[in-house]
């Protein structure tokens, strides 16, 4: 393929979030002849993307800062210049948030498409000449119809008859924490659409680094639905393994052994069989709920019920952990200090959206526990937002020696070992690598005995912990 003749010279991406930022950075790195403009309405977020201190980028992803350092200010720009960036773009990626609707029709299930609709209107208004519009956000099947209708209206307007559009679906499959690697070596890139020339233009971008046989072409509806289905299947595996984990705990089986045994069957495969506190993240739950809504909408209640059960199991799994902690601590955690290790929804990300830690911490705070929270990447401000409760550090009217005694309060510690001081229990909620290297003998000395370690992520070496005076509960361990 002759890349010198590449038609696409200028890309605009609307939405500088966990997808827009990393995805466009990698495109800019791999396609140095293309100018990539990432725009957002959130000025603060854009300023962070432009910060000279790479520790202040709004998204933490291993390898991301290196890519930004290489391309930013060359062919990669972050700005709030939405109008100019759309006007000069040959191709516009819509990469905005599509959260579950909080109110109105379909509340609690359907995706809220107001940000996508507003993008389509911006593109209709500001674009010049021919523009390829790409759905990068995860969208309900048939959303392209809505985008096309908005664009067509502009195309047919008597004042703007020079504008033309093509709409493609190109969902993103990256996972947080491994985003850069996933973008460098995708298992597949999916392009859905009808117009051959538009499909080829988009495909040529990826062909800079993705082998052609990994680029799949489908019709637009299959592409939209495949994205929702992929996330639903992944979530379903996690709920399946978590359900068996609970069964292991009461039968003497061990979930790690069961996972290994079933994962060796190539029809099942070994990935996504790690039992944990329940899946979090901004997308798995949202996308299943969207599937539930669509199934109901299209008159398939049995299909809706099947997928709904995956979410119900996940909710139950989160609540069973906090209940079990209370039971093991003699039925009350009121006034007891509990160390919480990990607040992000998985390791190697600063993202806390739908993190199992949020509900588990809220439950324990309601029970009167005093939480000492540690996470290497999540800020105190973010935890405050998620728990809807200010950190005890910020209660100015409280004397310092009283800080540790207020029931239903929490504090964040930067030093992991400070969390253990006088704690009755430690709960591991995120599988950060540093937690596998904890010196449990030291931790045990700091804790108040009898003390417990609750490992919801299979992070610790059980023998090492049990060799100290600590009691250990491990997810899915029936021994
Ligand atoms: P995000 O919330 O991190 O970022 C979205 C950004 O879009 C925000 O910064 C917001 O200010 C901006 N925005 C909203 N409306 C805008 C407008 N009209 N003009 C300009 N900017 C606007 O979301 P995200 O995690 O990046 O997810 C984006 C989409 O990608 C979602 O549909 C999600 O389901 C999908 N997705 C996410 C992931 C992931 O790992 N987070 C992976 C694959 C797909
Ligand atoms: C997920 C998908 O893996 C991506 O392919 C998809 O692009 C993305 O959603 C999206 O659409 O947003 P992500 O949510 O970033 O990616 O992370 P995952 O690795 O899927 O983990 C999701 C949750 O499941 C985490 O809380 C994780 O700890 C949990 N998990 C994962 C388990 O409990 N066990 C496992 O074996 C795997």
Coordinates of C-alpha atoms and ligand atoms in Angstrom, one line a residue:
X1 CA 0.0 0.0 0.0
X2 CA 1.4 3.4 -1.0
X3 CA 1.1 5.4 2.2
X4 CA 2.6 8.5 0.4
X5 CA -0.7 8.9 -1.3
X6 CA -2.7 8.9 2.0
X7 CA -5.7 11.2 1.7
X8 CA -6.2 11.8 5.4
X9 CA -4.0 14.7 6.4
X10 CA -5.8 16.1 9.4
X11 CA -7.7 14.3 12.2
X12 CA -9.9 15.8 14.9
X13 CA -10.9 13.8 17.9
X14 CA -13.8 15.2 20.0
X15 CA -13.3 14.0 23.6
X16 CA -9.9 13.9 25.4
X17 CA -10.7 11.2 27.9
X18 CA -9.4 7.7 28.7
X19 CA -10.0 6.7 25.1
X20 CA -9.5 9.9 23.1
X21 CA -6.2 10.8 24.7
X22 CA -4.3 7.5 24.4
X23 CA -5.8 6.5 21.1
X24 CA -5.0 9.7 19.3
X25 CA -1.5 9.8 20.8
X26 CA -0.7 6.5 19.3
X27 CA -2.2 7.5 16.0
X28 CA 0.0 10.6 16.0
X29 CA 3.0 8.6 16.9
X30 CA 2.4 6.0 14.2
X31 CA 1.3 8.5 11.5
X32 CA 3.8 11.4 11.7
X33 CA 2.5 12.9 8.5
X34 CA -1.0 13.3 9.9
X35 CA -1.9 16.3 12.1
X36 CA -4.0 15.1 15.1
X37 CA -6.1 17.6 17.1
X38 CA -7.7 16.3 20.3
X39 CA -10.4 18.7 21.5
X40 CA -12.6 18.8 24.6
X41 CA -15.1 21.2 26.3
X42 CA -13.3 20.6 29.6
X43 CA -10.6 23.2 29.7
X44 CA -9.1 21.9 32.9
X45 CA -8.6 18.5 31.3
X46 CA -7.0 20.0 28.3
X47 CA -4.6 22.0 30.5
X48 CA -3.6 18.8 32.2
X49 CA -2.9 17.1 28.8
X50 CA -0.7 20.1 28.0
X51 CA 1.1 20.1 31.4
X52 CA 4.9 20.1 31.3
X53 CA 4.9 17.8 34.2
X54 CA 3.9 14.4 32.8
X55 CA 2.8 13.2 36.2
X56 CA -0.1 15.6 35.9
X57 CA -1.6 14.1 32.7
X58 CA -5.3 13.5 33.4
X59 CA -5.0 9.8 32.5
X60 CA -2.4 7.5 34.0
X61 CA -1.4 4.7 31.6
X62 CA 2.0 2.9 31.5
X63 CA 3.8 4.2 28.4
X64 CA 1.5 7.1 27.7
X65 CA 3.7 9.9 28.9
X66 CA 6.5 8.7 26.6
X67 CA 4.2 8.9 23.5
X68 CA 2.9 12.3 24.5
X69 CA 6.4 13.6 25.0
X70 CA 7.4 12.4 21.6
X71 CA 4.4 13.9 19.7
X72 CA 2.9 16.7 21.6
X73 CA 3.5 20.1 20.0
X74 CA 4.6 18.3 16.7
X75 CA 1.6 16.5 15.1
X76 CA -0.4 16.1 18.3
X77 CA -2.3 19.0 19.9
X78 CA -4.7 19.2 22.8
X79 CA -7.0 22.2 22.8
X80 CA -10.5 23.6 23.3
X81 CA -10.6 24.9 19.7
X82 CA -13.5 22.7 18.7
X83 CA -14.7 24.8 15.8
X84 CA -11.3 25.2 14.1
X85 CA -10.3 21.6 14.6
X86 CA -13.5 20.3 13.1
X87 CA -13.3 22.7 10.1
X88 CA -9.8 21.6 9.2
X89 CA -10.4 17.8 9.7
X90 CA -10.7 15.2 7.0
X91 CA -11.9 12.8 9.6
X92 CA -13.6 13.4 13.0
X93 CA -13.6 10.8 15.7
X94 CA -16.4 11.1 18.3
X95 CA -14.9 9.8 21.5
X96 CA -17.1 11.3 24.1
X97 CA -18.7 9.8 27.2
X98 CA -21.9 7.7 26.9
X99 CA -22.9 7.0 30.5
X100 CA -26.0 5.2 31.6
X101 CA -29.0 7.6 31.7
X102 CA -29.9 8.8 35.2
X103 CA -33.4 10.0 34.5
X104 CA -36.1 9.9 31.9
X105 CA -36.9 7.2 29.4
X106 CA -34.6 4.2 29.9
X107 CA -33.1 5.6 33.1
X108 CA -30.7 3.1 34.7
X109 CA -30.2 1.1 31.5
X110 CA -30.1 3.1 28.3
X111 CA -27.0 5.1 27.3
X112 CA -27.2 8.9 27.6
X113 CA -26.5 10.0 24.1
X114 CA -26.7 13.8 24.7
X115 CA -22.9 14.3 24.3
X116 CA -22.8 12.3 21.1
X117 CA -25.7 14.2 19.7
X118 CA -24.1 17.5 20.6
X119 CA -20.9 16.3 18.8
X120 CA -22.9 15.4 15.7
X121 CA -24.4 18.9 15.7
X122 CA -21.0 20.5 16.1
X123 CA -19.6 18.5 13.2
X124 CA -22.6 19.4 11.1
X125 CA -22.1 23.1 11.8
X126 CA -18.4 23.5 11.7
X127 CA -17.2 21.0 9.1
X128 CA -16.1 22.1 5.6
X129 CA -16.1 20.0 2.4
X130 CA -16.1 16.2 2.8
X131 CA -15.8 14.8 6.3
X132 CA -15.7 11.2 7.5
X133 CA -17.3 10.9 10.9
X134 CA -16.2 8.0 13.0
X135 CA -18.0 6.6 16.1
X136 CA -15.2 5.8 18.5
X137 CA -17.5 6.0 21.6
X138 CA -19.4 2.8 22.5
X139 CA -22.9 3.3 21.3
X140 CA -26.2 1.4 21.2
X141 CA -26.8 -0.4 17.9
X142 CA -28.4 1.9 15.3
X143 CA -26.9 5.2 16.8
X144 CA -25.3 5.8 13.4
X145 CA -28.8 6.5 12.1
X146 CA -29.2 9.4 14.5
X147 CA -25.8 10.9 13.6
X148 CA -26.5 10.5 9.9
X149 CA -29.9 12.2 10.3
X150 CA -28.3 15.2 12.0
X151 CA -25.6 15.4 9.4
X152 CA -27.9 14.9 6.4
X153 CA -30.1 17.8 7.6
X154 CA -27.0 20.0 7.3
X155 CA -25.9 18.4 4.0
X156 CA -29.3 19.2 2.5
X157 CA -29.6 22.7 3.9
X158 CA -29.9 25.3 1.2
X159 CA -27.1 27.4 2.7
X160 CA -24.5 24.6 3.1
X161 CA -24.7 22.5 0.0
X162 CA -21.0 22.0 -0.2
X163 CA -20.7 19.7 2.8
X164 CA -20.8 16.0 2.5
X165 CA -20.4 13.3 5.2
X166 CA -19.8 9.6 5.6
X167 CA -20.4 7.8 9.0
X168 CA -18.3 4.8 10.1
X169 CA -18.3 2.8 13.3
X170 CA -14.8 2.0 14.7
X171 CA -15.2 0.9 18.4
X172 CA -12.3 0.9 20.7
X173 CA -11.3 -2.3 22.5
X174 CA -8.4 -1.1 24.7
X175 CA -8.5 -1.9 28.4
X176 CA -7.3 0.6 30.9
X177 CA -3.9 -0.1 32.5
X178 CA -2.7 -1.8 29.3
X179 CA -4.1 0.9 26.8
X180 CA -0.8 1.7 25.0
X181 CA 0.1 -2.0 24.5
X182 CA -3.5 -2.7 23.4
X183 CA -3.3 0.1 20.9
X184 CA 0.2 -0.9 19.6
X185 CA -0.8 -4.6 19.2
X186 CA -4.6 -4.8 18.8
X187 CA -6.1 -8.3 18.4
X188 CA -8.4 -6.7 15.9
X189 CA -9.5 -3.3 14.6
X190 CA -13.1 -3.2 13.7
X191 CA -14.5 -0.9 11.0
X192 CA -18.2 -0.9 10.2
X193 CA -19.7 1.0 7.3
X194 CA -21.0 1.1 3.8
X195 CA -18.9 3.6 1.8
X196 CA -15.8 1.8 0.5
X197 CA -13.7 4.9 0.0
X198 CA -14.4 6.1 3.6
X199 CA -13.6 2.6 5.0
X200 CA -10.3 2.5 3.0
X201 CA -9.3 6.0 4.3
X202 CA -9.8 4.9 7.9
X203 CA -8.2 1.5 7.3
X204 CA -5.1 3.2 5.9
X205 CA -4.5 5.0 9.2
X206 CA -4.4 1.7 11.1
X207 CA -2.4 0.0 8.4
X208 CA 0.6 2.2 9.4
X209 CA 1.2 -0.3 12.2
X210 CA -1.6 -2.9 12.3
X211 CA -1.3 -6.0 10.1
X212 CA -4.0 -5.9 7.4
X213 CA -5.4 -9.3 8.4
X214 CA -6.2 -7.9 11.9
X215 CA -8.5 -5.2 10.4
X216 CA -12.1 -6.5 10.2
X217 CA -14.8 -5.0 8.1
X218 CA -18.5 -5.4 8.8
X219 CA -21.7 -3.5 8.3
X220 CA -22.2 -0.6 10.6
X221 CA -24.9 -2.2 12.9
X222 CA -22.7 -5.4 13.4
X223 CA -19.8 -3.1 14.4
X224 CA -21.9 -1.2 17.0
X225 CA -23.4 -4.4 18.4
X226 CA -20.1 -6.3 18.4
X227 CA -18.6 -3.7 20.8
X228 CA -21.4 -4.1 23.3
X229 CA -21.3 -7.9 22.9
X230 CA -17.6 -8.1 23.6
X231 CA -17.9 -6.2 26.9
X232 CA -21.0 -8.3 27.8
X233 CA -19.1 -11.5 27.2
X234 CA -16.1 -10.3 29.3
X235 CA -18.4 -9.3 32.1
X236 CA -20.3 -12.5 32.0
X237 CA -17.0 -14.5 32.4
X238 CA -16.2 -12.5 35.5
X239 CA -19.6 -13.0 37.1
X240 CA -19.4 -16.7 36.2
X241 CA -16.0 -17.1 37.9
X242 CA -17.1 -15.0 40.9
X243 CA -20.2 -17.2 41.4
X244 CA -18.1 -20.3 41.4
X245 CA -15.7 -18.6 43.8
X246 CA -18.4 -18.3 46.4
X247 CA -19.1 -22.0 45.9
X248 CA -15.4 -22.8 46.4
X249 CA -15.4 -21.1 49.8
X250 CA -18.2 -23.3 51.1
X251 CA -17.0 -26.6 49.6
X252 CA -13.3 -26.7 50.2
X253 CA -12.4 -26.1 46.6
X254 CA -10.0 -23.3 45.5
X255 CA -11.0 -20.9 42.7
X256 CA -7.4 -20.5 41.4
X257 CA -7.2 -24.3 40.9
X258 CA -10.7 -24.4 39.3
X259 CA -9.7 -21.5 37.0
X260 CA -6.5 -23.2 35.9
X261 CA -8.3 -26.5 35.2
X262 CA -11.1 -25.0 33.1
X263 CA -8.8 -22.4 31.4
X264 CA -6.7 -25.3 30.0
X265 CA -9.7 -26.2 27.8
X266 CA -9.0 -24.1 24.7
X267 CA -12.7 -23.8 24.1
X268 CA -12.9 -21.8 27.4
X269 CA -9.4 -20.2 27.4
X270 CA -7.5 -19.0 30.4
X271 CA -8.1 -15.2 30.3
X272 CA -10.6 -13.3 32.4
X273 CA -11.0 -16.1 34.9
X274 CA -9.5 -14.2 37.9
X275 CA -12.0 -14.0 40.7
X276 CA -12.2 -10.7 42.5
X277 CA -14.4 -8.2 44.3
X278 CA -16.5 -7.7 41.2
X279 CA -16.0 -6.0 37.9
X280 CA -15.7 -2.2 37.9
X281 CA -14.7 0.4 35.3
X282 CA -16.8 2.8 33.3
X283 CA -17.9 0.4 30.7
X284 CA -18.7 -3.3 31.5
X285 CA -21.8 -2.5 33.6
X286 CA -22.9 0.4 31.4
X287 CA -22.6 -1.6 28.2
X288 CA -24.5 -4.6 29.6
X289 CA -27.3 -2.4 30.9
X290 CA -27.4 -0.9 27.4
X291 CA -27.8 -4.4 26.0
X292 CA -30.6 -5.1 28.5
X293 CA -32.4 -1.9 27.4
X294 CA -32.0 -2.7 23.7
X295 CA -33.3 -6.3 24.2
X296 CA -36.4 -5.0 26.0
X297 CA -36.9 -2.3 23.4
X298 CA -36.8 -4.8 20.6
X299 CA -39.2 -7.1 22.5
X300 CA -36.8 -9.8 23.8
X301 CA -37.4 -9.9 27.6
X302 CA -35.7 -13.3 28.0
X303 CA -32.5 -11.9 26.4
X304 CA -32.7 -8.9 28.7
X305 CA -33.1 -11.0 31.8
X306 CA -30.1 -13.2 30.9
X307 CA -27.8 -10.2 30.7
X308 CA -29.3 -8.5 33.6
X309 CA -28.3 -11.4 35.8
X310 CA -24.7 -10.8 35.1
X311 CA -24.9 -7.3 36.7
X312 CA -27.0 -8.6 39.6
X313 CA -24.4 -11.2 40.4
X314 CA -21.7 -8.5 40.3
X315 CA -23.7 -6.3 42.8
X316 CA -24.2 -9.3 45.1
X317 CA -20.5 -10.1 44.9
X318 CA -19.5 -6.7 46.0
X319 CA -21.9 -6.6 49.0
X320 CA -20.9 -10.1 50.1
X321 CA -17.3 -8.9 50.7
X322 CA -18.2 -6.1 53.1
X323 CA -20.8 -8.3 54.9
X324 CA -18.1 -11.0 55.3
X325 CA -15.6 -8.5 56.8
X326 CA -18.1 -7.4 59.4
X327 CA -19.0 -11.0 60.3
X328 CA -15.3 -12.0 60.7
X329 CA -14.7 -8.9 63.0
X330 CA -17.1 -10.3 65.6
X331 CA -20.2 -8.7 63.9
X332 CA -19.2 -5.1 64.2
X333 CA -16.6 -2.7 62.7
X334 CA -17.9 0.3 64.5
X335 CA -14.9 2.3 65.7
X336 CA -12.5 -0.3 64.3
X337 CA -9.6 0.8 62.0
X338 CA -9.5 -0.9 58.6
X339 CA -6.8 -0.5 56.0
X340 CA -8.1 -0.4 52.4
X341 CA -5.4 -1.2 49.9
X342 CA -6.3 -0.1 46.4
X343 CA -9.1 2.2 45.3
X344 CA -8.9 2.2 41.4
X345 CA -11.1 -0.4 39.6
X346 CA -8.0 -2.3 38.5
X347 CA -4.2 -2.0 38.7
X348 CA -2.2 0.5 36.6
X349 CA -4.9 3.1 36.2
X350 CA -6.0 6.1 38.2
X351 CA -9.6 5.5 37.1
X352 CA -12.1 4.7 39.9
X353 CA -15.3 4.7 37.9
X354 CA -17.6 1.9 39.2
X355 CA -14.7 0.6 41.3
X356 CA -15.8 -2.2 43.7
X357 CA -13.8 -0.3 46.4
X358 CA -16.4 2.5 46.3
X359 CA -19.4 0.4 47.5
X360 CA -17.3 -1.7 49.8
X361 CA -15.9 1.4 51.5
X362 CA -19.3 3.0 51.7
X363 CA -20.8 -0.1 53.3
X364 CA -18.0 -0.2 55.9
X365 CA -18.3 3.6 56.7
X366 CA -22.0 3.1 57.2
X367 CA -21.1 0.4 59.8
X368 CA -18.9 3.0 61.6
X369 CA -15.5 1.8 60.5
X370 CA -12.5 4.1 60.4
X371 CA -10.8 3.6 57.0
X372 CA -7.1 4.2 56.2
X373 CA -7.0 4.2 52.4
X374 CA -4.0 3.7 50.1
X375 CA -3.7 3.8 46.4
X376 CA -0.6 4.7 44.4
X377 CA -2.4 6.7 41.7
X378 CA -5.8 7.8 43.0
X379 CA -6.0 11.2 44.5
X380 CA -7.6 12.1 47.9
X381 CA -9.9 14.5 46.0
X382 CA -11.2 11.7 43.8
X383 CA -11.8 9.4 46.8
X384 CA -13.7 12.2 48.4
X385 CA -15.9 12.6 45.3
X386 CA -16.5 8.9 45.1
X387 CA -17.3 8.3 48.8
X388 CA -19.3 11.6 48.9
X389 CA -17.6 12.3 52.2
X390 CA -14.7 14.6 53.0
X391 CA -11.5 13.1 54.3
X392 CA -11.0 13.5 58.1
X393 CA -7.9 15.5 57.3
X394 CA -10.2 18.3 56.1
X395 CA -12.2 18.6 59.2
X396 CA -10.3 21.6 60.6
X397 CA -12.2 21.7 63.9
X398 CA -10.9 18.3 65.0
X399 CA -7.7 18.1 67.0
X400 CA -5.0 15.9 65.5
X401 CA -5.0 13.2 68.2
X402 CA -8.8 12.7 67.8
X403 CA -8.4 12.1 64.0
X404 CA -8.2 8.3 64.4
X405 CA -11.2 7.9 66.6
X406 CA -14.1 9.2 64.6
X407 CA -16.5 6.4 63.6
X408 CA -17.5 6.3 59.9
X409 CA -14.5 8.4 58.8
X410 CA -11.6 7.9 56.3
X411 CA -8.1 9.2 55.6
X412 CA -5.7 8.6 52.7
X413 CA -2.1 7.6 53.4
X414 CA 0.7 8.0 50.9
X415 CA 2.9 5.6 52.9
X416 CA 1.4 2.1 52.7
X417 CA 2.7 1.0 56.1
X418 CA 1.0 3.9 57.9
X419 CA -2.3 2.3 57.0
X420 CA -1.6 -0.8 59.2
X421 CA -1.1 1.2 62.4
X422 CA -3.7 -0.2 65.0
X423 CA -5.8 -1.7 62.2
X424 CA -8.0 -4.7 62.9
X425 CA -8.1 -5.7 59.3
X426 CA -6.6 -5.0 55.9
X427 CA -8.7 -5.4 52.8
X428 CA -6.9 -5.7 49.4
X429 CA -9.2 -4.4 46.7
X430 CA -6.9 -3.6 43.8
X431 CA -4.1 -5.9 42.5
X432 CA -1.3 -3.2 42.4
X433 CA 2.0 -4.9 42.1
X434 CA 3.5 -3.3 45.2
X435 CA 0.8 -5.1 47.4
X436 CA 2.3 -8.5 46.4
X437 CA 5.6 -7.4 48.0
X438 CA 4.2 -6.3 51.4
X439 CA 6.3 -7.3 54.4
X440 CA 3.5 -9.0 56.4
X441 CA 5.7 -9.5 59.4
X442 CA 6.1 -5.7 59.7
X443 CA 2.5 -5.1 58.9
X444 CA 1.4 -7.6 61.5
X445 CA 3.4 -5.9 64.2
X446 CA 1.6 -2.6 63.6
X447 CA -1.9 -4.1 63.6
X448 CA -4.2 -4.7 66.6
X449 CA -4.7 -8.5 67.2
X450 CA -6.6 -10.7 66.5
X451 CA -6.2 -9.1 63.1
X452 CA -7.4 -10.1 59.6
X453 CA -6.2 -9.8 56.0
X454 CA -8.9 -10.0 53.4
X455 CA -7.4 -10.6 50.0
X456 CA -10.1 -10.1 47.3
X457 CA -7.5 -10.2 44.5
X458 CA -5.3 -13.3 45.2
X459 CA -2.4 -10.9 45.6
X460 CA -0.7 -12.2 48.8
X461 CA 1.3 -15.4 49.4
X462 CA -1.1 -17.2 51.8
X463 CA 1.8 -19.1 53.5
X464 CA 3.7 -15.9 54.3
X465 CA 0.6 -14.2 55.8
X466 CA -0.4 -17.2 57.8
X467 CA 3.2 -17.5 59.1
X468 CA 2.7 -14.2 60.9
X469 CA 0.0 -14.0 63.5
X470 CA -2.6 -12.7 61.0
X471 CA -5.8 -14.5 60.0
X472 CA -6.3 -14.7 56.3
X473 CA -9.4 -14.8 54.1
X474 CA -8.8 -15.2 50.4
X475 CA -11.4 -15.0 47.7
X476 CA -12.5 -18.4 46.5
X477 CA -10.4 -20.3 49.1
X478 CA -12.3 -23.0 50.8
X479 CA -9.4 -24.4 52.7
Ligands
LIG1 P1 -14.2 10.1 29.4 O1 -15.4 10.6 30.2 O2 -12.9 9.9 30.0 O3 -13.9 11.2 28.3 C1 -14.9 11.8 27.5 C2 -14.6 13.3 27.2 O4 -15.5 13.8 26.3 C3 -14.7 14.2 28.5 O5 -13.4 14.8 28.7 C4 -15.7 15.2 28.1 O6 -15.5 16.5 28.6 C5 -15.7 15.2 26.6 N1 -16.9 15.7 25.9 C6 -18.2 15.4 26.1 N2 -19.0 16.0 25.3 C7 -18.2 16.8 24.5 C8 -18.4 17.7 23.4 N3 -19.6 17.9 23.0 N4 -17.4 18.4 22.9 C9 -16.1 18.1 23.3 N5 -15.8 17.3 24.3 C10 -16.8 16.6 24.9 O7 -14.7 8.9 28.6 P2 -13.8 7.7 28.0 O8 -13.5 6.7 29.1 O9 -12.8 8.2 27.2 O10 -14.9 6.9 27.1 C11 -15.4 7.5 25.9 C12 -16.2 6.5 25.1 O11 -15.3 5.4 24.8 C13 -17.3 5.9 25.9 O12 -18.4 5.7 25.0 C14 -16.8 4.6 26.4 O13 -17.8 3.6 26.6 C15 -15.9 4.2 25.3 N6 -14.7 3.3 25.7 C16 -14.1 3.5 26.8 C17 -13.0 2.7 27.2 C18 -12.2 3.0 28.4 O14 -11.3 2.2 28.7 N7 -12.4 4.0 29.2 C19 -12.6 1.7 26.3 C20 -13.3 1.5 25.1 C21 -14.4 2.3 24.8
LIG2 C1 -12.9 -3.4 29.4 C2 -12.6 -4.3 28.2 O1 -11.6 -5.3 28.7 C3 -12.0 -3.6 27.0 O2 -11.8 -4.5 25.9 C4 -13.0 -2.5 26.6 O3 -12.5 -1.8 25.5 C5 -13.3 -1.6 27.8 O4 -13.8 -2.4 28.9 C6 -14.3 -0.5 27.5 O5 -15.1 -0.7 26.6 O6 -14.3 0.4 28.3 P1 -11.5 -2.2 31.3 O7 -12.8 -1.9 31.9 O8 -10.6 -1.0 31.1 O9 -11.7 -2.8 29.8 O10 -10.7 -3.3 32.1 P2 -10.9 -4.9 32.2 O11 -9.5 -5.4 32.2 O12 -11.9 -5.4 31.3 O13 -11.4 -5.0 33.7 C7 -12.7 -4.7 34.1 C8 -13.0 -5.1 35.5 O14 -13.0 -6.5 35.6 C9 -11.9 -4.7 36.5 O15 -12.5 -4.3 37.7 C10 -11.1 -5.9 36.7 O16 -10.4 -5.9 37.9 C11 -12.2 -7.0 36.6 N1 -11.6 -8.3 36.2 C12 -11.0 -8.5 35.0 C13 -11.7 -9.4 37.1 O17 -12.3 -9.2 38.2 N2 -11.3 -10.6 36.7 C14 -10.6 -10.8 35.5 O18 -10.2 -11.9 35.2 C15 -10.5 -9.7 34.6

